[in-house]
mmCIF file of C-alpha atoms and ligand atoms in Angstrom:
data_model
loop_
_atom_site.group_PDB
_atom_site.id
_atom_site.type_symbol
_atom_site.label_atom_id
_atom_site.label_comp_id
_atom_site.label_asym_id
_atom_site.label_seq_id
_atom_site.Cartn_x
_atom_site.Cartn_y
_atom_site.Cartn_z
ATOM 1 C CA UNK A 1 65.483 115.327 74.109
ATOM 2 C CA UNK A 2 64.206 118.803 74.904
ATOM 3 C CA UNK A 3 61.708 118.855 77.790
ATOM 4 C CA UNK A 4 59.378 121.164 75.804
ATOM 5 C CA UNK A 5 56.854 120.028 73.220
ATOM 6 C CA UNK A 6 58.258 119.514 69.736
ATOM 7 C CA UNK A 7 56.843 117.828 66.634
ATOM 8 C CA UNK A 8 54.430 118.756 63.873
ATOM 9 C CA UNK A 9 52.472 121.394 65.829
ATOM 10 C CA UNK A 10 55.024 122.449 68.440
ATOM 11 C CA UNK A 11 54.469 125.856 70.004
ATOM 12 C CA UNK A 12 56.980 128.376 68.706
ATOM 13 C CA UNK A 13 57.956 131.857 69.768
ATOM 14 C CA UNK A 14 59.180 134.554 67.405
ATOM 15 C CA UNK A 15 61.037 137.498 68.890
ATOM 16 C CA UNK A 16 61.548 140.396 66.492
ATOM 17 C CA UNK A 17 58.813 141.452 64.087
ATOM 18 C CA UNK A 18 60.633 143.502 61.490
ATOM 19 C CA UNK A 19 59.926 142.553 57.897
ATOM 20 C CA UNK A 20 61.743 139.217 58.228
ATOM 21 C CA UNK A 21 60.427 138.283 61.685
ATOM 22 C CA UNK A 22 56.862 138.941 60.530
ATOM 23 C CA UNK A 23 57.348 136.656 57.524
ATOM 24 C CA UNK A 24 58.787 133.934 59.770
ATOM 25 C CA UNK A 25 55.916 134.162 62.259
ATOM 26 C CA UNK A 26 53.368 134.172 59.419
ATOM 27 C CA UNK A 27 54.870 130.965 58.000
ATOM 28 C CA UNK A 28 54.635 129.226 61.400
ATOM 29 C CA UNK A 29 51.015 130.320 61.773
ATOM 30 C CA UNK A 30 50.174 129.144 58.272
ATOM 31 C CA UNK A 31 51.719 125.777 59.125
ATOM 32 C CA UNK A 32 49.442 125.415 62.154
ATOM 33 C CA UNK A 33 51.962 126.093 64.935
ATOM 34 C CA UNK A 34 50.714 127.891 68.035
ATOM 35 C CA UNK A 35 52.831 131.036 67.678
ATOM 36 C CA UNK A 36 53.695 133.541 70.370
ATOM 37 C CA UNK A 37 55.287 136.797 69.291
ATOM 38 C CA UNK A 38 57.120 139.681 70.913
ATOM 39 C CA UNK A 39 58.570 142.851 69.459
ATOM 40 C CA UNK A 40 59.987 146.023 71.004
ATOM 41 C CA UNK A 41 57.352 147.926 69.038
ATOM 42 C CA UNK A 42 54.267 145.867 69.839
ATOM 43 C CA UNK A 43 52.108 147.422 67.089
ATOM 44 C CA UNK A 44 54.047 145.454 64.453
ATOM 45 C CA UNK A 45 52.370 142.290 65.770
ATOM 46 C CA UNK A 46 48.831 143.494 65.020
ATOM 47 C CA UNK A 47 48.336 141.627 61.705
ATOM 48 C CA UNK A 48 49.822 138.445 63.134
ATOM 49 C CA UNK A 49 47.487 138.572 66.136
ATOM 50 C CA UNK A 50 44.579 138.876 63.698
ATOM 51 C CA UNK A 51 45.848 135.652 62.126
ATOM 52 C CA UNK A 52 45.983 133.814 65.441
ATOM 53 C CA UNK A 53 49.328 134.721 67.044
ATOM 54 C CA UNK A 54 49.511 135.481 70.763
ATOM 55 C CA UNK A 55 51.282 138.732 71.591
ATOM 56 C CA UNK A 56 53.405 138.309 74.715
ATOM 57 C CA UNK A 57 53.804 141.250 77.077
ATOM 58 C CA UNK A 58 57.491 140.645 77.707
ATOM 59 C CA UNK A 59 60.373 138.634 76.252
ATOM 60 C CA UNK A 60 60.220 136.400 79.346
ATOM 61 C CA UNK A 61 56.534 135.573 78.711
ATOM 62 C CA UNK A 62 57.338 134.965 75.039
ATOM 63 C CA UNK A 63 60.146 132.549 75.870
ATOM 64 C CA UNK A 64 58.015 130.633 78.380
ATOM 65 C CA UNK A 65 55.320 130.056 75.735
ATOM 66 C CA UNK A 66 57.392 128.300 73.086
ATOM 67 C CA UNK A 67 59.481 125.141 73.005
ATOM 68 C CA UNK A 68 61.421 126.689 70.142
ATOM 69 C CA UNK A 69 62.391 130.333 70.473
ATOM 70 C CA UNK A 70 63.258 132.020 67.184
ATOM 71 C CA UNK A 71 64.991 135.381 67.293
ATOM 72 C CA UNK A 72 65.012 137.631 64.255
ATOM 73 C CA UNK A 73 66.030 141.114 65.316
ATOM 74 C CA UNK A 74 68.390 143.516 63.594
ATOM 75 C CA UNK A 75 71.799 142.493 64.884
ATOM 76 C CA UNK A 76 73.726 140.732 67.587
ATOM 77 C CA UNK A 77 73.542 143.673 69.982
ATOM 78 C CA UNK A 78 69.751 143.751 69.770
ATOM 79 C CA UNK A 79 69.525 139.946 70.111
ATOM 80 C CA UNK A 80 71.829 139.813 73.126
ATOM 81 C CA UNK A 81 70.035 142.787 74.703
ATOM 82 C CA UNK A 82 66.782 140.815 74.620
ATOM 83 C CA UNK A 83 68.161 137.350 75.428
ATOM 84 C CA UNK A 84 70.561 138.318 78.243
ATOM 85 C CA UNK A 85 67.846 139.279 80.745
ATOM 86 C CA UNK A 86 65.790 136.115 80.019
ATOM 87 C CA UNK A 87 68.589 133.549 80.262
ATOM 88 C CA UNK A 88 66.874 131.807 83.193
ATOM 89 C CA UNK A 89 63.690 131.315 81.127
ATOM 90 C CA UNK A 90 65.742 130.095 78.156
ATOM 91 C CA UNK A 91 67.562 127.388 80.125
ATOM 92 C CA UNK A 92 66.529 123.948 78.873
ATOM 93 C CA UNK A 93 64.933 125.384 75.722
ATOM 94 C CA UNK A 94 65.864 125.497 72.073
ATOM 95 C CA UNK A 95 66.995 128.798 70.593
ATOM 96 C CA UNK A 96 67.338 129.574 66.899
ATOM 97 C CA UNK A 97 68.858 132.914 66.011
ATOM 98 C CA UNK A 98 68.035 133.993 62.465
ATOM 99 C CA UNK A 99 69.570 137.436 62.930
ATOM 100 C CA UNK A 100 72.526 137.978 60.560
ATOM 101 C CA UNK A 101 75.704 137.514 62.592
ATOM 102 C CA UNK A 102 79.390 137.378 61.793
ATOM 103 C CA UNK A 103 80.929 133.897 62.215
ATOM 104 C CA UNK A 104 82.646 135.100 65.390
ATOM 105 C CA UNK A 105 79.415 136.529 66.804
ATOM 106 C CA UNK A 106 77.606 133.245 66.093
ATOM 107 C CA UNK A 107 80.351 131.293 67.856
ATOM 108 C CA UNK A 108 80.246 133.606 70.872
ATOM 109 C CA UNK A 109 76.467 133.371 71.060
ATOM 110 C CA UNK A 110 76.631 129.559 70.884
ATOM 111 C CA UNK A 111 79.182 129.589 73.697
ATOM 112 C CA UNK A 112 77.003 131.925 75.766
ATOM 113 C CA UNK A 113 74.038 129.583 75.220
ATOM 114 C CA UNK A 114 76.010 126.410 76.031
ATOM 115 C CA UNK A 115 77.110 127.892 79.361
ATOM 116 C CA UNK A 116 73.427 128.419 80.232
ATOM 117 C CA UNK A 117 72.063 125.026 79.120
ATOM 118 C CA UNK A 118 70.341 126.569 76.099
ATOM 119 C CA UNK A 119 70.387 124.496 72.897
ATOM 120 C CA UNK A 120 71.582 126.862 70.172
ATOM 121 C CA UNK A 121 71.032 126.659 66.446
ATOM 122 C CA UNK A 122 72.293 129.530 64.289
ATOM 123 C CA UNK A 123 70.552 130.241 61.018
ATOM 124 C CA UNK A 124 71.356 132.345 57.971
ATOM 125 C CA UNK A 125 68.408 133.291 55.796
ATOM 126 C CA UNK A 126 69.213 133.275 52.092
ATOM 127 C CA UNK A 127 65.988 134.984 51.025
ATOM 128 C CA UNK A 128 63.939 138.144 51.249
ATOM 129 C CA UNK A 129 60.809 138.204 53.454
ATOM 130 C CA UNK A 130 58.411 137.727 50.513
ATOM 131 C CA UNK A 131 60.141 134.434 49.640
ATOM 132 C CA UNK A 132 59.814 132.925 53.127
ATOM 133 C CA UNK A 133 57.613 129.834 52.948
ATOM 134 C CA UNK A 134 58.662 128.895 49.414
ATOM 135 C CA UNK A 135 61.216 126.063 49.547
ATOM 136 C CA UNK A 136 62.053 126.625 45.855
ATOM 137 C CA UNK A 137 63.101 130.208 46.493
ATOM 138 C CA UNK A 138 64.035 130.531 50.169
ATOM 139 C CA UNK A 139 66.959 128.699 51.651
ATOM 140 C CA UNK A 140 67.990 128.728 55.296
ATOM 141 C CA UNK A 141 71.433 127.542 56.349
ATOM 142 C CA UNK A 142 71.693 126.179 59.875
ATOM 143 C CA UNK A 143 74.656 125.319 62.080
ATOM 144 C CA UNK A 144 74.924 124.426 65.735
ATOM 145 C CA UNK A 145 72.731 121.994 67.642
ATOM 146 C CA UNK A 146 71.580 119.188 65.353
ATOM 147 C CA UNK A 147 69.146 118.132 68.073
ATOM 148 C CA UNK A 148 67.251 121.423 67.755
ATOM 149 C CA UNK A 149 67.028 120.998 63.998
ATOM 150 C CA UNK A 150 65.853 117.392 64.291
ATOM 151 C CA UNK A 151 63.208 118.218 66.908
ATOM 152 C CA UNK A 152 61.835 121.274 65.171
ATOM 153 C CA UNK A 153 62.446 120.344 61.548
ATOM 154 C CA UNK A 154 58.715 120.328 60.654
ATOM 155 C CA UNK A 155 58.435 123.924 61.857
ATOM 156 C CA UNK A 156 61.723 125.140 60.376
ATOM 157 C CA UNK A 157 60.960 123.578 57.000
ATOM 158 C CA UNK A 158 57.918 125.847 56.779
ATOM 159 C CA UNK A 159 60.348 128.746 56.275
ATOM 160 C CA UNK A 160 62.219 127.374 53.273
ATOM 161 C CA UNK A 161 64.689 124.751 52.102
ATOM 162 C CA UNK A 162 66.635 123.630 55.150
ATOM 163 C CA UNK A 163 70.365 122.868 55.039
ATOM 164 C CA UNK A 164 72.391 121.767 58.066
ATOM 165 C CA UNK A 165 76.099 122.617 57.938
ATOM 166 C CA UNK A 166 77.427 120.976 61.080
ATOM 167 C CA UNK A 167 77.821 121.721 64.752
ATOM 168 C CA UNK A 168 80.161 124.705 64.463
ATOM 169 C CA UNK A 169 77.764 127.638 64.901
ATOM 170 C CA UNK A 170 80.008 129.950 62.862
ATOM 171 C CA UNK A 171 79.536 127.862 59.718
ATOM 172 C CA UNK A 172 76.128 129.214 58.646
ATOM 173 C CA UNK A 173 77.206 132.859 58.714
ATOM 174 C CA UNK A 174 80.520 132.044 57.026
ATOM 175 C CA UNK A 175 78.740 130.295 54.146
ATOM 176 C CA UNK A 176 76.155 133.089 53.998
ATOM 177 C CA UNK A 177 78.963 135.632 53.633
ATOM 178 C CA UNK A 178 80.575 133.620 50.827
ATOM 179 C CA UNK A 179 77.266 133.374 48.996
ATOM 180 C CA UNK A 180 76.621 137.091 49.398
ATOM 181 C CA UNK A 181 80.108 137.874 48.053
ATOM 182 C CA UNK A 182 79.325 135.769 44.968
ATOM 183 C CA UNK A 183 76.005 137.568 44.553
ATOM 184 C CA UNK A 184 77.406 141.089 44.829
ATOM 185 C CA UNK A 185 80.146 140.428 42.274
ATOM 186 C CA UNK A 186 77.559 138.987 39.879
ATOM 187 C CA UNK A 187 75.273 142.009 40.279
ATOM 188 C CA UNK A 188 78.222 144.365 39.794
ATOM 189 C CA UNK A 189 79.028 142.691 36.468
ATOM 190 C CA UNK A 190 75.392 142.953 35.425
ATOM 191 C CA UNK A 191 75.329 146.679 36.238
ATOM 192 C CA UNK A 192 78.491 147.223 34.219
ATOM 193 C CA UNK A 193 77.090 145.323 31.251
ATOM 194 C CA UNK A 194 73.820 147.265 31.488
ATOM 195 C CA UNK A 195 75.652 150.609 31.484
ATOM 196 C CA UNK A 196 77.843 149.532 28.578
ATOM 197 C CA UNK A 197 75.036 148.412 26.269
ATOM 198 C CA UNK A 198 73.074 151.478 27.332
ATOM 199 C CA UNK A 199 75.655 153.663 25.552
ATOM 200 C CA UNK A 200 73.948 152.564 22.323
ATOM 201 C CA UNK A 201 70.441 152.864 23.726
ATOM 202 C CA UNK A 202 69.898 149.181 24.585
ATOM 203 C CA UNK A 203 67.478 149.094 27.515
ATOM 204 C CA UNK A 204 68.141 147.226 30.720
ATOM 205 C CA UNK A 205 65.144 145.035 29.916
ATOM 206 C CA UNK A 206 66.523 144.030 26.502
ATOM 207 C CA UNK A 207 69.917 143.309 28.025
ATOM 208 C CA UNK A 208 68.429 141.282 30.871
ATOM 209 C CA UNK A 209 66.629 138.974 28.437
ATOM 210 C CA UNK A 210 70.081 137.937 27.195
ATOM 211 C CA UNK A 211 71.945 138.202 30.509
ATOM 212 C CA UNK A 212 69.756 135.774 32.455
ATOM 213 C CA UNK A 213 70.280 132.703 30.215
ATOM 214 C CA UNK A 214 73.952 133.679 29.758
ATOM 215 C CA UNK A 215 74.645 133.876 33.477
ATOM 216 C CA UNK A 216 72.685 130.659 34.101
ATOM 217 C CA UNK A 217 74.802 128.891 31.463
ATOM 218 C CA UNK A 218 77.992 130.258 33.036
ATOM 219 C CA UNK A 219 77.096 128.810 36.431
ATOM 220 C CA UNK A 220 77.342 125.324 34.902
ATOM 221 C CA UNK A 221 81.133 125.848 34.839
ATOM 222 C CA UNK A 222 81.344 126.321 38.602
ATOM 223 C CA UNK A 223 81.462 122.632 39.620
ATOM 224 C CA UNK A 224 84.370 122.054 37.199
ATOM 225 C CA UNK A 225 86.181 125.101 38.613
ATOM 226 C CA UNK A 226 85.564 123.798 42.143
ATOM 227 C CA UNK A 227 87.161 120.483 41.208
ATOM 228 C CA UNK A 228 90.272 122.266 39.922
ATOM 229 C CA UNK A 229 90.480 124.490 43.026
ATOM 230 C CA UNK A 230 90.068 121.601 45.484
ATOM 231 C CA UNK A 231 92.683 119.533 43.620
ATOM 232 C CA UNK A 232 95.032 122.564 43.537
ATOM 233 C CA UNK A 233 96.094 121.625 40.014
ATOM 234 C CA UNK A 234 95.581 124.605 37.711
ATOM 235 C CA UNK A 235 97.148 123.196 34.540
ATOM 236 C CA UNK A 236 94.707 123.541 31.661
ATOM 237 C CA UNK A 237 94.459 123.703 27.893
ATOM 238 C CA UNK A 238 91.432 126.007 27.920
ATOM 239 C CA UNK A 239 90.270 129.241 29.568
ATOM 240 C CA UNK A 240 93.788 130.172 30.639
ATOM 241 C CA UNK A 241 94.582 133.317 32.600
ATOM 242 C CA UNK A 242 96.306 134.760 29.508
ATOM 243 C CA UNK A 243 93.133 134.199 27.462
ATOM 244 C CA UNK A 244 90.992 135.875 30.116
ATOM 245 C CA UNK A 245 93.456 138.769 30.432
ATOM 246 C CA UNK A 246 92.732 139.527 26.780
ATOM 247 C CA UNK A 247 88.982 139.376 27.444
ATOM 248 C CA UNK A 248 89.104 141.737 30.397
ATOM 249 C CA UNK A 249 91.432 144.229 28.673
ATOM 250 C CA UNK A 250 88.989 144.233 25.757
ATOM 251 C CA UNK A 251 86.027 145.071 28.032
ATOM 252 C CA UNK A 252 87.964 147.850 29.767
ATOM 253 C CA UNK A 253 89.131 149.376 26.436
ATOM 254 C CA UNK A 254 85.614 149.424 24.985
ATOM 255 C CA UNK A 255 84.149 150.766 28.234
ATOM 256 C CA UNK A 256 86.690 153.596 28.386
ATOM 257 C CA UNK A 257 86.112 154.448 24.733
ATOM 258 C CA UNK A 258 82.414 154.848 25.569
ATOM 259 C CA UNK A 259 83.146 157.021 28.578
ATOM 260 C CA UNK A 260 81.748 154.749 31.284
ATOM 261 C CA UNK A 261 83.382 153.920 34.618
ATOM 262 C CA UNK A 262 85.522 150.808 34.803
ATOM 263 C CA UNK A 263 85.582 150.487 38.613
ATOM 264 C CA UNK A 264 83.791 147.158 38.519
ATOM 265 C CA UNK A 265 86.037 145.477 35.960
ATOM 266 C CA UNK A 266 89.427 146.711 37.159
ATOM 267 C CA UNK A 267 89.797 144.618 40.329
ATOM 268 C CA UNK A 268 89.192 141.417 38.347
ATOM 269 C CA UNK A 269 91.664 142.554 35.663
ATOM 270 C CA UNK A 270 94.225 143.398 38.374
ATOM 271 C CA UNK A 271 93.876 139.927 39.910
ATOM 272 C CA UNK A 272 94.438 138.329 36.496
ATOM 273 C CA UNK A 273 97.420 140.613 35.760
ATOM 274 C CA UNK A 274 99.064 139.673 39.059
ATOM 275 C CA UNK A 275 98.852 135.949 38.304
ATOM 276 C CA UNK A 276 100.099 136.442 34.744
ATOM 277 C CA UNK A 277 103.021 138.578 35.984
ATOM 278 C CA UNK A 278 103.928 135.753 38.374
ATOM 279 C CA UNK A 279 104.254 133.380 35.447
ATOM 280 C CA UNK A 280 100.900 131.593 35.675
ATOM 281 C CA UNK A 281 99.460 132.859 32.367
ATOM 282 C CA UNK A 282 98.959 129.351 30.979
ATOM 283 C CA UNK A 283 97.100 128.157 34.100
ATOM 284 C CA UNK A 284 93.347 127.947 34.518
ATOM 285 C CA UNK A 285 91.521 131.142 35.424
ATOM 286 C CA UNK A 286 90.442 129.246 38.559
ATOM 287 C CA UNK A 287 93.913 130.114 39.909
ATOM 288 C CA UNK A 288 92.475 133.535 40.783
ATOM 289 C CA UNK A 289 91.275 131.995 44.012
ATOM 290 C CA UNK A 290 94.953 131.572 45.008
ATOM 291 C CA UNK A 291 95.557 135.271 44.335
ATOM 292 C CA UNK A 292 92.695 136.074 46.695
ATOM 293 C CA UNK A 293 93.731 133.516 49.324
ATOM 294 C CA UNK A 294 97.355 134.667 49.382
ATOM 295 C CA UNK A 295 97.420 138.344 48.338
ATOM 296 C CA UNK A 296 101.187 138.610 48.847
ATOM 297 C CA UNK A 297 102.209 135.326 47.242
HETATM 298 N N1 NAP B 1 64.960 141.610 55.226
HETATM 299 C C1 NAP B 1 65.727 140.775 54.505
HETATM 300 O O1 NAP B 1 65.666 140.713 53.264
HETATM 301 C C2 NAP B 1 66.680 139.853 55.219
HETATM 302 C C3 NAP B 1 67.276 138.801 54.518
HETATM 303 C C4 NAP B 1 68.143 137.929 55.172
HETATM 304 C C5 NAP B 1 68.425 138.138 56.511
HETATM 305 N N2 NAP B 1 67.844 139.180 57.169
HETATM 306 C C6 NAP B 1 68.214 139.401 58.572
HETATM 307 O O2 NAP B 1 67.094 139.306 59.423
HETATM 308 C C7 NAP B 1 67.269 140.182 60.549
HETATM 309 C C8 NAP B 1 66.016 141.047 60.685
HETATM 310 O O3 NAP B 1 65.908 141.791 59.475
HETATM 311 P P1 NAP B 1 64.598 142.625 59.111
HETATM 312 O O4 NAP B 1 64.612 142.813 57.640
HETATM 313 O O5 NAP B 1 63.394 142.033 59.770
HETATM 314 O O6 NAP B 1 64.949 144.024 59.809
HETATM 315 P P2 NAP B 1 63.963 145.213 60.182
HETATM 316 O O7 NAP B 1 62.721 145.169 59.361
HETATM 317 O O8 NAP B 1 64.776 146.451 60.179
HETATM 318 O O9 NAP B 1 63.538 144.871 61.694
HETATM 319 C C9 NAP B 1 64.477 144.968 62.722
HETATM 320 C C10 NAP B 1 63.934 144.265 63.932
HETATM 321 O O10 NAP B 1 64.914 144.343 64.977
HETATM 322 C C11 NAP B 1 64.305 144.983 66.117
HETATM 323 N N3 NAP B 1 65.326 145.742 66.815
HETATM 324 C C12 NAP B 1 66.283 146.560 66.287
HETATM 325 N N4 NAP B 1 67.043 147.078 67.251
HETATM 326 C C13 NAP B 1 66.561 146.588 68.428
HETATM 327 C C14 NAP B 1 66.944 146.749 69.776
HETATM 328 N N5 NAP B 1 67.977 147.507 70.145
HETATM 329 N N6 NAP B 1 66.207 146.087 70.709
HETATM 330 C C15 NAP B 1 65.157 145.314 70.370
HETATM 331 N N7 NAP B 1 64.752 145.117 69.103
HETATM 332 C C16 NAP B 1 65.455 145.741 68.150
HETATM 333 C C17 NAP B 1 63.220 145.855 65.539
HETATM 334 O O11 NAP B 1 62.286 146.187 66.537
HETATM 335 P P3 NAP B 1 61.325 147.470 66.326
HETATM 336 O O12 NAP B 1 60.240 147.001 65.401
HETATM 337 O O13 NAP B 1 60.864 147.783 67.689
HETATM 338 O O14 NAP B 1 62.161 148.569 65.716
HETATM 339 C C18 NAP B 1 62.655 144.887 64.484
HETATM 340 O O15 NAP B 1 61.874 143.876 65.083
HETATM 341 C C19 NAP B 1 68.543 140.987 60.286
HETATM 342 O O16 NAP B 1 69.632 140.443 60.986
HETATM 343 C C20 NAP B 1 68.735 140.826 58.786
HETATM 344 O O17 NAP B 1 70.105 140.925 58.408
HETATM 345 C C21 NAP B 1 66.971 140.026 56.570
#
């Protein structure tokens, strides 16, 4: 049990008041938590102070005020630059770092904290600042100290849907990176489709009205694909690689004929081609994950 007050109205500290840190502090204030704030540029705390936050004069004062210390600065370098000099004040406290970190950086930070008797919980925010506070739209992935999450759950749940991924601190940033990869590839496909239909004057708005339900429907296939991938058995009688090769070649041909770039579609087509060339044409398209896992195989 942490020696500092936890529970429904535990005092919290937010260090870093960029657009995300401000949203985080605002959610704590709205939830009734005494909230102390600190930012390199103090002026960014003005609105929060008007809403009841206490602006600390130094990171050390900020840390001393809260049982839970939440850090949301730009990157690891900025976080470590603030936390390093206040390690004595942090000892015995709970630290949640919501700064985006690589898995390795999260692991190193957890190690640094453990050596100083600081309970460390890493968090990855899957949301933009305007969504913070809406559990339907904002999701925060946590990994590291389960004790910190248990003690401060009422406060952390004010930020968004809360998912705990285990005690390995690297896990939250690893999963965040996987989710972002999925998002970027989806957006890239949407941009390609928008450019393609635009060659006949279809507006992005018209296209989007069709794309949203289509993409939503396509996500219903993901659990089935996951089952195939986890079982490692790619035999199928539908949606084979050969079938999808035809589909991708078709998109690329039509795109070229209309004079638009095919940069987005070609890597996917190349992955399919490689699997087909290796004799897996009749297998499920889910086999592409093997081509990504083992580029040389
Ligand atoms: N915004 C989003 O949509 C979003 C979504 C998910 C995750 N995140 C993550 O949340 C974190 C914060 O993002 P943000 O959008 O709030 O960024 P931001 O608006 O650019 O704010 C950056 C914050 O970091 C501080 N900072 C930067 N360098 C510093 C240094 N050397 N020493 C001390 N403080 C320093 C800034 O202080 P000053 O005000 O003094 O410059 C400011 O508080 C990032 O890791 C970001 O990846 C953001």
